[in-house]
Amino acid sequence: MTDHDASVVIVATEEDLTADMVAAHLLGGPVALLRLDPGRLRERPLVTGRFAGGRWHTVLTSGRATVTLDERCAVYWRKPTRPDALAAAEERWRADENTTALLGLLRAHPLKVWIDDPTVVAASLHKPTQLAAAARNGFAVPDTLFTSDPHAARAFIAAHRDKAVVKALTQRHTTFIPTTRIHLSDDLTGIAGTLHYLQALVEDRLFDARVTVVDDRVFAAAIRTDGALDWRAVPQETAEYRAIDPPAEIARACVEHVRDLGLVYAALDFVVTSAGWTYLETNCVGEFGWIESATGLPISARLARVLSEGPARRRAVVSCASARM
Amino acid sequence: MGTIRALMKMTHRFGFVGHPQSGEVMPGPLILGRRAPVPTRGAPALPRHHYDPDLCVNVTPGGKLLIHAVDSGTYTGTQEPRGYKKDD
C-alpha cells in the first residue's frame, strides 16, 4: 500500500470501459485510485464512515489503496449498477442500501471535485430546466411544447408550418425512440394521456455537433450523416465524426451552461446551420468514449486530469480540437 | 350528467374510448409508434478479459488493458446491447 496525497474514487460497474479509459490515465500516477460499484459491492473495497465529534470520517480501502474522503479526494460517479436492474429482491435491496449509504457519505464530506453528484444530475436532466438554462446562457433554443392536448399539439405544428419534431424524454422502458417529424396529417389522438415533447424543426442543417464539456474545456465534434434527423439512429460506421473548434461564444456558453446546471461534466447537442448553432439538449452523464475514439479528442485524459488536480474554475475557456488537453 | 356528457364529447373528439381504470381502452401514446426497428447486429464480443480490482480496469489474460486490446469506441458508445444509442 502506498501513501498518497491525493485520491480518486471511481463509482462505476466493472464492465464500464468508459470508466476504464479514465482509470487508465490515472494508473501509476500520483493519486490513489479506488473503484467500486455500490450496486454490486464485493467484499473489497471496504467502506467505513463514522460520525463522531460532530463530523464524519470515512475511509475506503482496497488491496492497494486507502482513500479518506476529504478535500484531497475526487470522485468520478459514472453509472453504477442500478438496483432495479437486479433480479433478486434481496440483491435489489442490498444494491439500494449500498448506493444510498455511499451517496450519503460522499455528500457529507468536502471533496476536491465530484464529476458529478447524481443528485445534482437528477435535478439537471429535466429538459424544461435545461432549455431555460440554455436560453439564459445565450443559446438559440427551438420553440418547444410539452403537452398532452392533441389540439395544442396541432396548433403548435401549424404555427411552425408543419415543420416540427417529436422527441422522447426517456428511453428506459422502451426500445429506442429516435427524434422524428410530426405532421398535421398525423393522427394526433395518441397525444392524449401522455405528455409529448414537441419542438420546432431546425431546418437546413449543415451538421450536428456534440460538445463535451469537462470543467473549463470543451471538446467539440461535428457529426455528419446522410441527412438523418437523429444521428443516434444511424449506425456509427456510416456517420462521419470530426473534431472542430466551435465559435468562441458557443464554447464559452457551453462551459457557463454546464456550471449553471451545477455540473462539471456534460455533453451538449447542437444543430449547426448557416444561421449558427441551435441548442438541442444536455446529456448530464452523456457518453464520450465513442466520440473520443472516433475523433481523438482527449476527453478521458482531461477528466483524469481534473480528477487528479482539481477543477480550474477561473481559467479561460479553451476549445480542445486544436489545443490538445 | 354534465360531466359525463363532456367526457363523451371528448371521447368523440379525440378518438379514444374511456380510461384504463374503467376497463376501457385509450390509444397508445403517439410517440411509441415512432420506435426504431430493433437492429439485428450488436457490438462484437469482447476478447477474454477480467476486471482487476487492484488496477481498477479490465485486463486481458496477458495483462494488457482491455481498452488497448480493442477499439474502445465500439464498446463505449451509447449503444445498448442491440446496437442503438439510447443512454446518451
mmCIF file of N, CA, C and O in Angstrom, chain A residues 14 17-18 20-21 23-24 27 33 35 63-64 79 151 166-168 171 174-178 180-182 186-190 192-194 196 210 231-234 236-237 283 286-287 289-290 293, chain B residues 13-16 26-32 34-38 41 46 49 51 53-59 65-68 70-79 82-88:
data_model
loop_
_atom_site.group_PDB
_atom_site.id
_atom_site.type_symbol
_atom_site.label_atom_id
_atom_site.label_comp_id
_atom_site.label_asym_id
_atom_site.label_seq_id
_atom_site.Cartn_x
_atom_site.Cartn_y
_atom_site.Cartn_z
ATOM 1 N N GLU A 14 -18.075 -2.791 -13.129
ATOM 2 C CA GLU A 14 -16.779 -3.364 -13.524
ATOM 3 C C GLU A 14 -16.681 -3.512 -15.037
ATOM 4 O O GLU A 14 -15.579 -3.587 -15.582
ATOM 5 N N LEU A 17 -16.232 0.226 -19.769
ATOM 6 C CA LEU A 17 -14.951 0.521 -20.427
ATOM 7 C C LEU A 17 -14.685 2.023 -20.529
ATOM 8 O O LEU A 17 -13.546 2.439 -20.711
ATOM 9 N N THR A 18 -15.733 2.817 -20.429
ATOM 10 C CA THR A 18 -15.510 4.270 -20.398
ATOM 11 C C THR A 18 -14.827 4.653 -19.085
ATOM 12 O O THR A 18 -13.907 5.483 -19.077
ATOM 13 N N ASP A 20 -12.908 2.641 -17.552
ATOM 14 C CA ASP A 20 -11.542 2.131 -17.775
ATOM 15 C C ASP A 20 -10.677 3.185 -18.464
ATOM 16 O O ASP A 20 -9.488 3.323 -18.158
ATOM 17 N N MET A 21 -11.264 3.894 -19.429
ATOM 18 C CA MET A 21 -10.496 4.894 -20.189
ATOM 19 C C MET A 21 -9.955 5.982 -19.250
ATOM 20 O O MET A 21 -8.838 6.456 -19.413
ATOM 21 N N ALA A 23 -9.657 5.616 -15.843
ATOM 22 C CA ALA A 23 -8.769 4.971 -14.867
ATOM 23 C C ALA A 23 -7.383 4.738 -15.452
ATOM 24 O O ALA A 23 -6.373 4.883 -14.751
ATOM 25 N N ALA A 24 -7.345 4.389 -16.753
ATOM 26 C CA ALA A 24 -6.046 4.097 -17.382
ATOM 27 C C ALA A 24 -5.105 5.292 -17.312
ATOM 28 O O ALA A 24 -3.884 5.129 -17.198
ATOM 29 N N LEU A 27 -3.550 5.349 -13.725
ATOM 30 C CA LEU A 27 -2.717 4.225 -13.271
ATOM 31 C C LEU A 27 -1.260 4.640 -13.180
ATOM 32 O O LEU A 27 -0.720 5.248 -14.107
ATOM 33 N N LEU A 33 -5.944 5.315 -6.403
ATOM 34 C CA LEU A 33 -7.130 5.072 -7.221
ATOM 35 C C LEU A 33 -7.929 3.913 -6.636
ATOM 36 O O LEU A 33 -7.362 2.841 -6.355
ATOM 37 N N ARG A 35 -11.844 1.921 -7.128
ATOM 38 C CA ARG A 35 -13.071 1.838 -7.933
ATOM 39 C C ARG A 35 -14.047 0.872 -7.262
ATOM 40 O O ARG A 35 -13.631 -0.189 -6.775
ATOM 41 N N GLY A 63 -7.254 -3.461 -1.844
ATOM 42 C CA GLY A 63 -5.958 -4.118 -1.685
ATOM 43 C C GLY A 63 -4.795 -3.152 -1.746
ATOM 44 O O GLY A 63 -3.856 -3.232 -0.953
ATOM 45 N N ARG A 64 -4.870 -2.199 -2.661
ATOM 46 C CA ARG A 64 -3.719 -1.325 -2.892
ATOM 47 C C ARG A 64 -3.885 0.070 -2.324
ATOM 48 O O ARG A 64 -2.904 0.735 -2.029
ATOM 49 N N LYS A 79 -21.778 5.285 -13.975
ATOM 50 C CA LYS A 79 -23.104 4.669 -13.999
ATOM 51 C C LYS A 79 -23.029 3.338 -13.244
ATOM 52 O O LYS A 79 -22.918 2.283 -13.880
ATOM 53 N N HIS A 151 -55.066 19.132 -29.360
ATOM 54 C CA HIS A 151 -55.356 20.409 -30.018
ATOM 55 C C HIS A 151 -54.188 21.377 -29.879
ATOM 56 O O HIS A 151 -53.860 22.108 -30.820
ATOM 57 N N VAL A 166 -41.053 15.379 -32.834
ATOM 58 C CA VAL A 166 -41.488 14.863 -31.542
ATOM 59 C C VAL A 166 -40.340 14.011 -30.984
ATOM 60 O O VAL A 166 -39.680 13.278 -31.716
ATOM 61 N N LYS A 167 -40.089 14.190 -29.690
ATOM 62 C CA LYS A 167 -38.927 13.551 -29.077
ATOM 63 C C LYS A 167 -39.350 12.809 -27.812
ATOM 64 O O LYS A 167 -40.313 13.217 -27.148
ATOM 65 N N ALA A 168 -38.615 11.773 -27.480
ATOM 66 C CA ALA A 168 -38.869 11.062 -26.219
ATOM 67 C C ALA A 168 -37.987 11.666 -25.130
ATOM 68 O O ALA A 168 -36.818 11.965 -25.363
ATOM 69 N N GLN A 171 -35.927 6.798 -22.246
ATOM 70 C CA GLN A 171 -35.812 5.619 -23.125
ATOM 71 C C GLN A 171 -35.765 4.334 -22.314
ATOM 72 O O GLN A 171 -35.579 3.254 -22.871
ATOM 73 N N THR A 174 -38.481 1.255 -22.927
ATOM 74 C CA THR A 174 -38.861 1.001 -24.321
ATOM 75 C C THR A 174 -37.610 0.720 -25.132
ATOM 76 O O THR A 174 -36.496 0.999 -24.690
ATOM 77 N N THR A 175 -37.807 0.156 -26.311
ATOM 78 C CA THR A 175 -36.700 0.149 -27.254
ATOM 79 C C THR A 175 -36.521 1.580 -27.757
ATOM 80 O O THR A 175 -37.352 2.442 -27.503
ATOM 81 N N PHE A 176 -35.441 1.818 -28.471
ATOM 82 C CA PHE A 176 -35.027 3.177 -28.812
ATOM 83 C C PHE A 176 -36.090 3.953 -29.611
ATOM 84 O O PHE A 176 -36.620 3.468 -30.605
ATOM 85 N N ILE A 177 -36.353 5.162 -29.138
ATOM 86 C CA ILE A 177 -37.266 6.063 -29.848
ATOM 87 C C ILE A 177 -36.460 7.254 -30.343
ATOM 88 O O ILE A 177 -36.067 8.114 -29.547
ATOM 89 N N PRO A 178 -36.187 7.331 -31.634
ATOM 90 C CA PRO A 178 -35.449 8.491 -32.143
ATOM 91 C C PRO A 178 -36.343 9.713 -32.257
ATOM 92 O O PRO A 178 -37.569 9.617 -32.185
ATOM 93 N N THR A 180 -38.333 12.193 -34.361
ATOM 94 C CA THR A 180 -38.963 12.039 -35.680
ATOM 95 C C THR A 180 -39.819 13.262 -35.997
ATOM 96 O O THR A 180 -40.194 14.014 -35.099
ATOM 97 N N ARG A 181 -40.151 13.412 -37.260
ATOM 98 C CA ARG A 181 -41.046 14.501 -37.671
ATOM 99 C C ARG A 181 -42.465 14.198 -37.207
ATOM 100 O O ARG A 181 -42.873 13.045 -37.113
ATOM 101 N N ILE A 182 -43.192 15.251 -36.915
ATOM 102 C CA ILE A 182 -44.621 15.107 -36.614
ATOM 103 C C ILE A 182 -45.368 16.109 -37.495
ATOM 104 O O ILE A 182 -44.948 17.270 -37.615
ATOM 105 N N ASP A 186 -50.705 13.672 -39.315
ATOM 106 C CA ASP A 186 -50.615 12.522 -38.412
ATOM 107 C C ASP A 186 -51.862 12.441 -37.534
ATOM 108 O O ASP A 186 -52.481 13.469 -37.219
ATOM 109 N N ASP A 187 -52.181 11.236 -37.124
ATOM 110 C CA ASP A 187 -53.266 11.049 -36.146
ATOM 111 C C ASP A 187 -52.720 11.454 -34.776
ATOM 112 O O ASP A 187 -51.881 10.748 -34.201
ATOM 113 N N LEU A 188 -53.166 12.574 -34.275
ATOM 114 C CA LEU A 188 -52.617 13.128 -33.034
ATOM 115 C C LEU A 188 -53.399 12.686 -31.796
ATOM 116 O O LEU A 188 -53.100 13.146 -30.687
ATOM 117 N N THR A 189 -54.378 11.820 -31.971
ATOM 118 C CA THR A 189 -55.180 11.438 -30.794
ATOM 119 C C THR A 189 -54.322 10.746 -29.739
ATOM 120 O O THR A 189 -54.631 10.801 -28.554
ATOM 121 N N GLY A 190 -53.260 10.100 -30.170
ATOM 122 C CA GLY A 190 -52.383 9.393 -29.236
ATOM 123 C C GLY A 190 -51.581 10.329 -28.337
ATOM 124 O O GLY A 190 -50.811 9.865 -27.492
ATOM 125 N N ALA A 192 -53.166 12.409 -26.362
ATOM 126 C CA ALA A 192 -53.986 12.482 -25.142
ATOM 127 C C ALA A 192 -53.534 11.409 -24.157
ATOM 128 O O ALA A 192 -53.328 10.260 -24.529
ATOM 129 N N GLY A 193 -53.365 11.812 -22.919
ATOM 130 C CA GLY A 193 -52.986 10.839 -21.890
ATOM 131 C C GLY A 193 -51.504 10.687 -21.689
ATOM 132 O O GLY A 193 -51.065 10.054 -20.739
ATOM 133 N N THR A 194 -50.699 11.253 -22.584
ATOM 134 C CA THR A 194 -49.240 11.187 -22.438
ATOM 135 C C THR A 194 -48.664 12.551 -22.790
ATOM 136 O O THR A 194 -48.935 13.066 -23.887
ATOM 137 N N HIS A 196 -46.389 14.804 -24.458
ATOM 138 C CA HIS A 196 -45.465 14.678 -25.583
ATOM 139 C C HIS A 196 -44.596 15.923 -25.677
ATOM 140 O O HIS A 196 -45.026 17.026 -25.344
ATOM 141 N N ARG A 210 -21.652 17.666 -31.276
ATOM 142 C CA ARG A 210 -21.643 17.186 -29.886
ATOM 143 C C ARG A 210 -20.492 17.919 -29.188
ATOM 144 O O ARG A 210 -19.350 17.830 -29.627
ATOM 145 N N TRP A 231 -28.965 11.523 -35.323
ATOM 146 C CA TRP A 231 -27.759 10.740 -35.614
ATOM 147 C C TRP A 231 -27.645 9.495 -34.746
ATOM 148 O O TRP A 231 -26.913 8.562 -35.072
ATOM 149 N N ARG A 232 -28.364 9.455 -33.626
ATOM 150 C CA ARG A 232 -28.289 8.268 -32.766
ATOM 151 C C ARG A 232 -28.856 7.032 -33.463
ATOM 152 O O ARG A 232 -28.541 5.908 -33.105
ATOM 153 N N ALA A 233 -29.736 7.276 -34.447
ATOM 154 C CA ALA A 233 -30.370 6.153 -35.132
ATOM 155 C C ALA A 233 -29.543 5.660 -36.312
ATOM 156 O O ALA A 233 -29.927 4.712 -36.991
ATOM 157 N N VAL A 234 -28.399 6.303 -36.525
ATOM 158 C CA VAL A 234 -27.574 5.957 -37.673
ATOM 159 C C VAL A 234 -26.438 5.045 -37.193
ATOM 160 O O VAL A 234 -25.784 5.346 -36.193
ATOM 161 N N GLN A 236 -23.002 3.730 -36.360
ATOM 162 C CA GLN A 236 -21.840 4.586 -36.117
ATOM 163 C C GLN A 236 -20.885 4.625 -37.313
ATOM 164 O O GLN A 236 -20.312 5.664 -37.631
ATOM 165 N N GLU A 237 -20.753 3.493 -38.009
ATOM 166 C CA GLU A 237 -19.774 3.428 -39.100
ATOM 167 C C GLU A 237 -20.229 4.208 -40.336
ATOM 168 O O GLU A 237 -19.423 4.471 -41.228
ATOM 169 N N ASN A 283 -26.767 16.285 -22.147
ATOM 170 C CA ASN A 283 -26.713 14.934 -21.608
ATOM 171 C C ASN A 283 -25.794 14.971 -20.392
ATOM 172 O O ASN A 283 -24.568 15.040 -20.523
ATOM 173 N N GLY A 286 -23.625 12.136 -20.260
ATOM 174 C CA GLY A 286 -23.502 11.705 -21.658
ATOM 175 C C GLY A 286 -22.239 10.887 -21.884
ATOM 176 O O GLY A 286 -21.199 11.145 -21.297
ATOM 177 N N GLU A 287 -22.389 9.909 -22.748
ATOM 178 C CA GLU A 287 -21.231 9.072 -23.069
ATOM 179 C C GLU A 287 -20.223 9.851 -23.910
ATOM 180 O O GLU A 287 -20.587 10.748 -24.656
ATOM 181 N N GLY A 289 -16.910 7.962 -24.788
ATOM 182 C CA GLY A 289 -15.891 7.041 -25.291
ATOM 183 C C GLY A 289 -15.918 6.910 -26.802
ATOM 184 O O GLY A 289 -14.879 6.926 -27.476
ATOM 185 N N TRP A 290 -17.119 6.818 -27.361
ATOM 186 C CA TRP A 290 -17.261 6.627 -28.803
ATOM 187 C C TRP A 290 -16.759 7.839 -29.573
ATOM 188 O O TRP A 290 -16.104 7.702 -30.601
ATOM 189 N N SER A 293 -12.988 8.035 -29.358
ATOM 190 C CA SER A 293 -12.394 7.030 -30.237
ATOM 191 C C SER A 293 -12.462 7.476 -31.697
ATOM 192 O O SER A 293 -11.524 7.274 -32.471
ATOM 193 N N ARG B 13 -64.274 13.453 -29.760
ATOM 194 C CA ARG B 13 -63.372 14.409 -30.399
ATOM 195 C C ARG B 13 -61.976 13.815 -30.588
ATOM 196 O O ARG B 13 -61.352 13.950 -31.614
ATOM 197 N N PHE B 14 -61.467 13.138 -29.553
ATOM 198 C CA PHE B 14 -60.082 12.663 -29.593
ATOM 199 C C PHE B 14 -59.945 11.230 -30.120
ATOM 200 O O PHE B 14 -58.852 10.744 -30.342
ATOM 201 N N GLY B 15 -61.057 10.559 -30.247
ATOM 202 C CA GLY B 15 -60.977 9.227 -30.821
ATOM 203 C C GLY B 15 -60.543 8.152 -29.857
ATOM 204 O O GLY B 15 -60.268 7.031 -30.257
ATOM 205 N N PHE B 16 -60.402 8.449 -28.545
ATOM 206 C CA PHE B 16 -60.103 7.365 -27.616
ATOM 207 C C PHE B 16 -61.361 7.023 -26.844
ATOM 208 O O PHE B 16 -62.317 7.784 -26.803
ATOM 209 N N MET B 26 -57.559 3.375 -24.025
ATOM 210 C CA MET B 26 -57.087 4.637 -24.602
ATOM 211 C C MET B 26 -56.143 4.301 -25.747
ATOM 212 O O MET B 26 -55.550 3.225 -25.761
ATOM 213 N N PRO B 27 -55.960 5.219 -26.689
ATOM 214 C CA PRO B 27 -54.978 4.943 -27.734
ATOM 215 C C PRO B 27 -53.588 4.918 -27.121
ATOM 216 O O PRO B 27 -53.337 5.589 -26.122
ATOM 217 N N GLY B 28 -52.691 4.157 -27.713
ATOM 218 C CA GLY B 28 -51.308 4.160 -27.222
ATOM 219 C C GLY B 28 -50.683 5.512 -27.462
ATOM 220 O O GLY B 28 -51.116 6.263 -28.345
ATOM 221 N N PRO B 29 -49.671 5.866 -26.660
ATOM 222 C CA PRO B 29 -49.003 7.151 -26.871
ATOM 223 C C PRO B 29 -48.474 7.263 -28.296
ATOM 224 O O PRO B 29 -47.872 6.314 -28.811
ATOM 225 N N LEU B 30 -48.690 8.392 -28.913
ATOM 226 C CA LEU B 30 -48.248 8.598 -30.297
ATOM 227 C C LEU B 30 -46.775 8.263 -30.449
ATOM 228 O O LEU B 30 -46.362 7.590 -31.388
ATOM 229 N N ILE B 31 -45.967 8.718 -29.492
ATOM 230 C CA ILE B 31 -44.509 8.592 -29.664
ATOM 231 C C ILE B 31 -44.061 7.137 -29.660
ATOM 232 O O ILE B 31 -43.058 6.794 -30.282
ATOM 233 N N LEU B 32 -44.810 6.265 -28.999
ATOM 234 C CA LEU B 32 -44.399 4.850 -29.004
ATOM 235 C C LEU B 32 -44.520 4.237 -30.394
ATOM 236 O O LEU B 32 -43.895 3.220 -30.684
ATOM 237 N N ARG B 34 -43.268 5.592 -32.812
ATOM 238 C CA ARG B 34 -42.072 6.063 -33.528
ATOM 239 C C ARG B 34 -40.838 5.244 -33.174
ATOM 240 O O ARG B 34 -39.719 5.642 -33.481
ATOM 241 N N ARG B 35 -41.016 4.139 -32.465
ATOM 242 C CA ARG B 35 -39.849 3.342 -32.068
ATOM 243 C C ARG B 35 -39.105 2.821 -33.287
ATOM 244 O O ARG B 35 -39.721 2.391 -34.267
ATOM 245 N N ALA B 36 -37.788 2.867 -33.191
ATOM 246 C CA ALA B 36 -36.960 2.380 -34.299
ATOM 247 C C ALA B 36 -37.011 0.857 -34.323
ATOM 248 O O ALA B 36 -37.187 0.229 -33.273
ATOM 249 N N PRO B 37 -36.862 0.268 -35.505
ATOM 250 C CA PRO B 37 -36.797 -1.190 -35.544
ATOM 251 C C PRO B 37 -35.583 -1.674 -34.750
ATOM 252 O O PRO B 37 -34.553 -0.990 -34.694
ATOM 253 N N VAL B 38 -35.726 -2.794 -34.128
ATOM 254 C CA VAL B 38 -34.618 -3.334 -33.329
ATOM 255 C C VAL B 38 -33.526 -3.821 -34.276
ATOM 256 O O VAL B 38 -33.787 -4.653 -35.154
ATOM 257 N N ARG B 41 -27.831 -6.344 -35.505
ATOM 258 C CA ARG B 41 -26.389 -6.502 -35.265
ATOM 259 C C ARG B 41 -25.976 -5.711 -34.018
ATOM 260 O O ARG B 41 -26.296 -4.543 -33.870
ATOM 261 N N LEU B 46 -16.367 -9.092 -26.811
ATOM 262 C CA LEU B 46 -15.048 -8.675 -26.313
ATOM 263 C C LEU B 46 -14.142 -9.891 -26.196
ATOM 264 O O LEU B 46 -14.609 -11.012 -25.963
ATOM 265 N N HIS B 49 -11.288 -11.473 -20.909
ATOM 266 C CA HIS B 49 -10.760 -10.451 -20.016
ATOM 267 C C HIS B 49 -11.340 -10.648 -18.624
ATOM 268 O O HIS B 49 -12.275 -11.433 -18.430
ATOM 269 N N TYR B 51 -11.914 -8.225 -14.747
ATOM 270 C CA TYR B 51 -11.726 -6.961 -14.033
ATOM 271 C C TYR B 51 -10.660 -7.160 -12.960
ATOM 272 O O TYR B 51 -10.726 -8.105 -12.172
ATOM 273 N N PRO B 53 -9.285 -5.709 -9.684
ATOM 274 C CA PRO B 53 -9.668 -4.732 -8.655
ATOM 275 C C PRO B 53 -8.495 -3.901 -8.143
ATOM 276 O O PRO B 53 -8.712 -2.820 -7.585
ATOM 277 N N ASP B 54 -7.284 -4.371 -8.316
ATOM 278 C CA ASP B 54 -6.127 -3.575 -7.887
ATOM 279 C C ASP B 54 -5.836 -2.460 -8.884
ATOM 280 O O ASP B 54 -5.537 -1.330 -8.520
ATOM 281 N N LEU B 55 -5.935 -2.798 -10.179
ATOM 282 C CA LEU B 55 -5.671 -1.785 -11.213
ATOM 283 C C LEU B 55 -6.901 -0.917 -11.482
ATOM 284 O O LEU B 55 -6.788 0.165 -12.062
ATOM 285 N N CYS B 56 -8.069 -1.421 -11.096
ATOM 286 C CA CYS B 56 -9.344 -0.714 -11.329
ATOM 287 C C CYS B 56 -9.727 -0.644 -12.807
ATOM 288 O O CYS B 56 -10.441 0.271 -13.239
ATOM 289 N N VAL B 57 -9.214 -1.579 -13.600
ATOM 290 C CA VAL B 57 -9.552 -1.649 -15.028
ATOM 291 C C VAL B 57 -9.693 -3.112 -15.439
ATOM 292 O O VAL B 57 -9.290 -4.013 -14.702
ATOM 293 N N ASN B 58 -10.216 -3.321 -16.636
ATOM 294 C CA ASN B 58 -10.312 -4.666 -17.190
ATOM 295 C C ASN B 58 -9.033 -4.988 -17.964
ATOM 296 O O ASN B 58 -8.496 -4.122 -18.683
ATOM 297 N N VAL B 59 -8.568 -6.217 -17.798
ATOM 298 C CA VAL B 59 -7.336 -6.623 -18.472
ATOM 299 C C VAL B 59 -7.551 -7.956 -19.181
ATOM 300 O O VAL B 59 -8.427 -8.740 -18.806
ATOM 301 N N LEU B 65 -4.249 -3.916 -20.936
ATOM 302 C CA LEU B 65 -5.518 -3.242 -20.650
ATOM 303 C C LEU B 65 -6.504 -3.577 -21.771
ATOM 304 O O LEU B 65 -6.160 -3.475 -22.955
ATOM 305 N N LEU B 66 -7.717 -3.921 -21.389
ATOM 306 C CA LEU B 66 -8.718 -4.297 -22.401
ATOM 307 C C LEU B 66 -8.960 -3.162 -23.393
ATOM 308 O O LEU B 66 -9.109 -3.401 -24.591
ATOM 309 N N ILE B 67 -8.957 -1.927 -22.909
ATOM 310 C CA ILE B 67 -9.233 -0.803 -23.821
ATOM 311 C C ILE B 67 -8.091 -0.598 -24.820
ATOM 312 O O ILE B 67 -8.262 0.099 -25.810
ATOM 313 N N HIS B 68 -6.939 -1.204 -24.554
ATOM 314 C CA HIS B 68 -5.847 -1.142 -25.525
ATOM 315 C C HIS B 68 -5.858 -2.367 -26.455
ATOM 316 O O HIS B 68 -5.164 -2.391 -27.459
ATOM 317 N N VAL B 70 -8.773 -3.581 -27.726
ATOM 318 C CA VAL B 70 -9.922 -3.455 -28.649
ATOM 319 C C VAL B 70 -10.085 -1.983 -29.010
ATOM 320 O O VAL B 70 -9.480 -1.111 -28.384
ATOM 321 N N ASP B 71 -10.883 -1.738 -30.031
ATOM 322 C CA ASP B 71 -11.248 -0.354 -30.321
ATOM 323 C C ASP B 71 -12.311 0.034 -29.297
ATOM 324 O O ASP B 71 -13.468 -0.365 -29.417
ATOM 325 N N SER B 72 -11.893 0.781 -28.297
ATOM 326 C CA SER B 72 -12.804 1.053 -27.188
ATOM 327 C C SER B 72 -14.059 1.793 -27.654
ATOM 328 O O SER B 72 -15.107 1.694 -27.028
ATOM 329 N N GLY B 73 -13.944 2.498 -28.775
ATOM 330 C CA GLY B 73 -15.113 3.218 -29.282
ATOM 331 C C GLY B 73 -16.279 2.304 -29.595
ATOM 332 O O GLY B 73 -17.447 2.690 -29.510
ATOM 333 N N THR B 74 -15.964 1.060 -29.951
ATOM 334 C CA THR B 74 -17.008 0.096 -30.278
ATOM 335 C C THR B 74 -17.812 -0.294 -29.040
ATOM 336 O O THR B 74 -18.962 -0.684 -29.135
ATOM 337 N N TYR B 75 -17.175 -0.170 -27.886
ATOM 338 C CA TYR B 75 -17.800 -0.669 -26.657
ATOM 339 C C TYR B 75 -18.130 0.437 -25.665
ATOM 340 O O TYR B 75 -18.669 0.179 -24.606
ATOM 341 N N THR B 76 -17.788 1.662 -25.999
ATOM 342 C CA THR B 76 -18.038 2.748 -25.056
ATOM 343 C C THR B 76 -19.050 3.731 -25.612
ATOM 344 O O THR B 76 -19.247 4.795 -25.073
ATOM 345 N N GLY B 77 -19.671 3.358 -26.691
ATOM 346 C CA GLY B 77 -20.700 4.208 -27.270
ATOM 347 C C GLY B 77 -21.933 4.176 -26.405
ATOM 348 O O GLY B 77 -21.946 3.590 -25.319
ATOM 349 N N THR B 78 -22.944 4.802 -26.891
ATOM 350 C CA THR B 78 -24.174 4.832 -26.127
ATOM 351 C C THR B 78 -25.083 3.692 -26.557
ATOM 352 O O THR B 78 -26.256 3.687 -26.268
ATOM 353 N N GLN B 79 -24.475 2.714 -27.234
ATOM 354 C CA GLN B 79 -25.308 1.625 -27.731
ATOM 355 C C GLN B 79 -25.798 0.741 -26.596
ATOM 356 O O GLN B 79 -25.094 0.466 -25.647
ATOM 357 N N ARG B 82 -28.167 -4.206 -28.246
ATOM 358 C CA ARG B 82 -28.661 -4.467 -29.596
ATOM 359 C C ARG B 82 -28.137 -3.474 -30.609
ATOM 360 O O ARG B 82 -28.462 -3.546 -31.776
ATOM 361 N N GLY B 83 -27.384 -2.502 -30.187
ATOM 362 C CA GLY B 83 -26.706 -1.681 -31.162
ATOM 363 C C GLY B 83 -27.118 -0.229 -31.241
ATOM 364 O O GLY B 83 -26.355 0.581 -31.723
ATOM 365 N N TYR B 84 -28.300 0.123 -30.771
ATOM 366 C CA TYR B 84 -28.699 1.515 -30.892
ATOM 367 C C TYR B 84 -28.187 2.347 -29.739
ATOM 368 O O TYR B 84 -28.007 1.864 -28.630
ATOM 369 N N LYS B 85 -28.010 3.612 -30.003
ATOM 370 C CA LYS B 85 -27.620 4.525 -28.942
ATOM 371 C C LYS B 85 -28.876 4.972 -28.205
ATOM 372 O O LYS B 85 -29.813 5.449 -28.795
ATOM 373 N N LYS B 86 -28.865 4.792 -26.913
ATOM 374 C CA LYS B 86 -30.015 5.205 -26.128
ATOM 375 C C LYS B 86 -29.597 6.096 -24.964
ATOM 376 O O LYS B 86 -30.131 7.150 -24.756
ATOM 377 N N ASP B 87 -28.640 5.586 -24.203
ATOM 378 C CA ASP B 87 -28.288 6.244 -22.962
ATOM 379 C C ASP B 87 -27.183 7.248 -23.264
ATOM 380 O O ASP B 87 -26.023 7.021 -22.995
ATOM 381 N N ASP B 88 -27.560 8.353 -23.855
ATOM 382 C CA ASP B 88 -26.556 9.247 -24.415
ATOM 383 C C ASP B 88 -26.252 10.395 -23.472
ATOM 384 O O ASP B 88 -25.613 11.336 -23.861
#
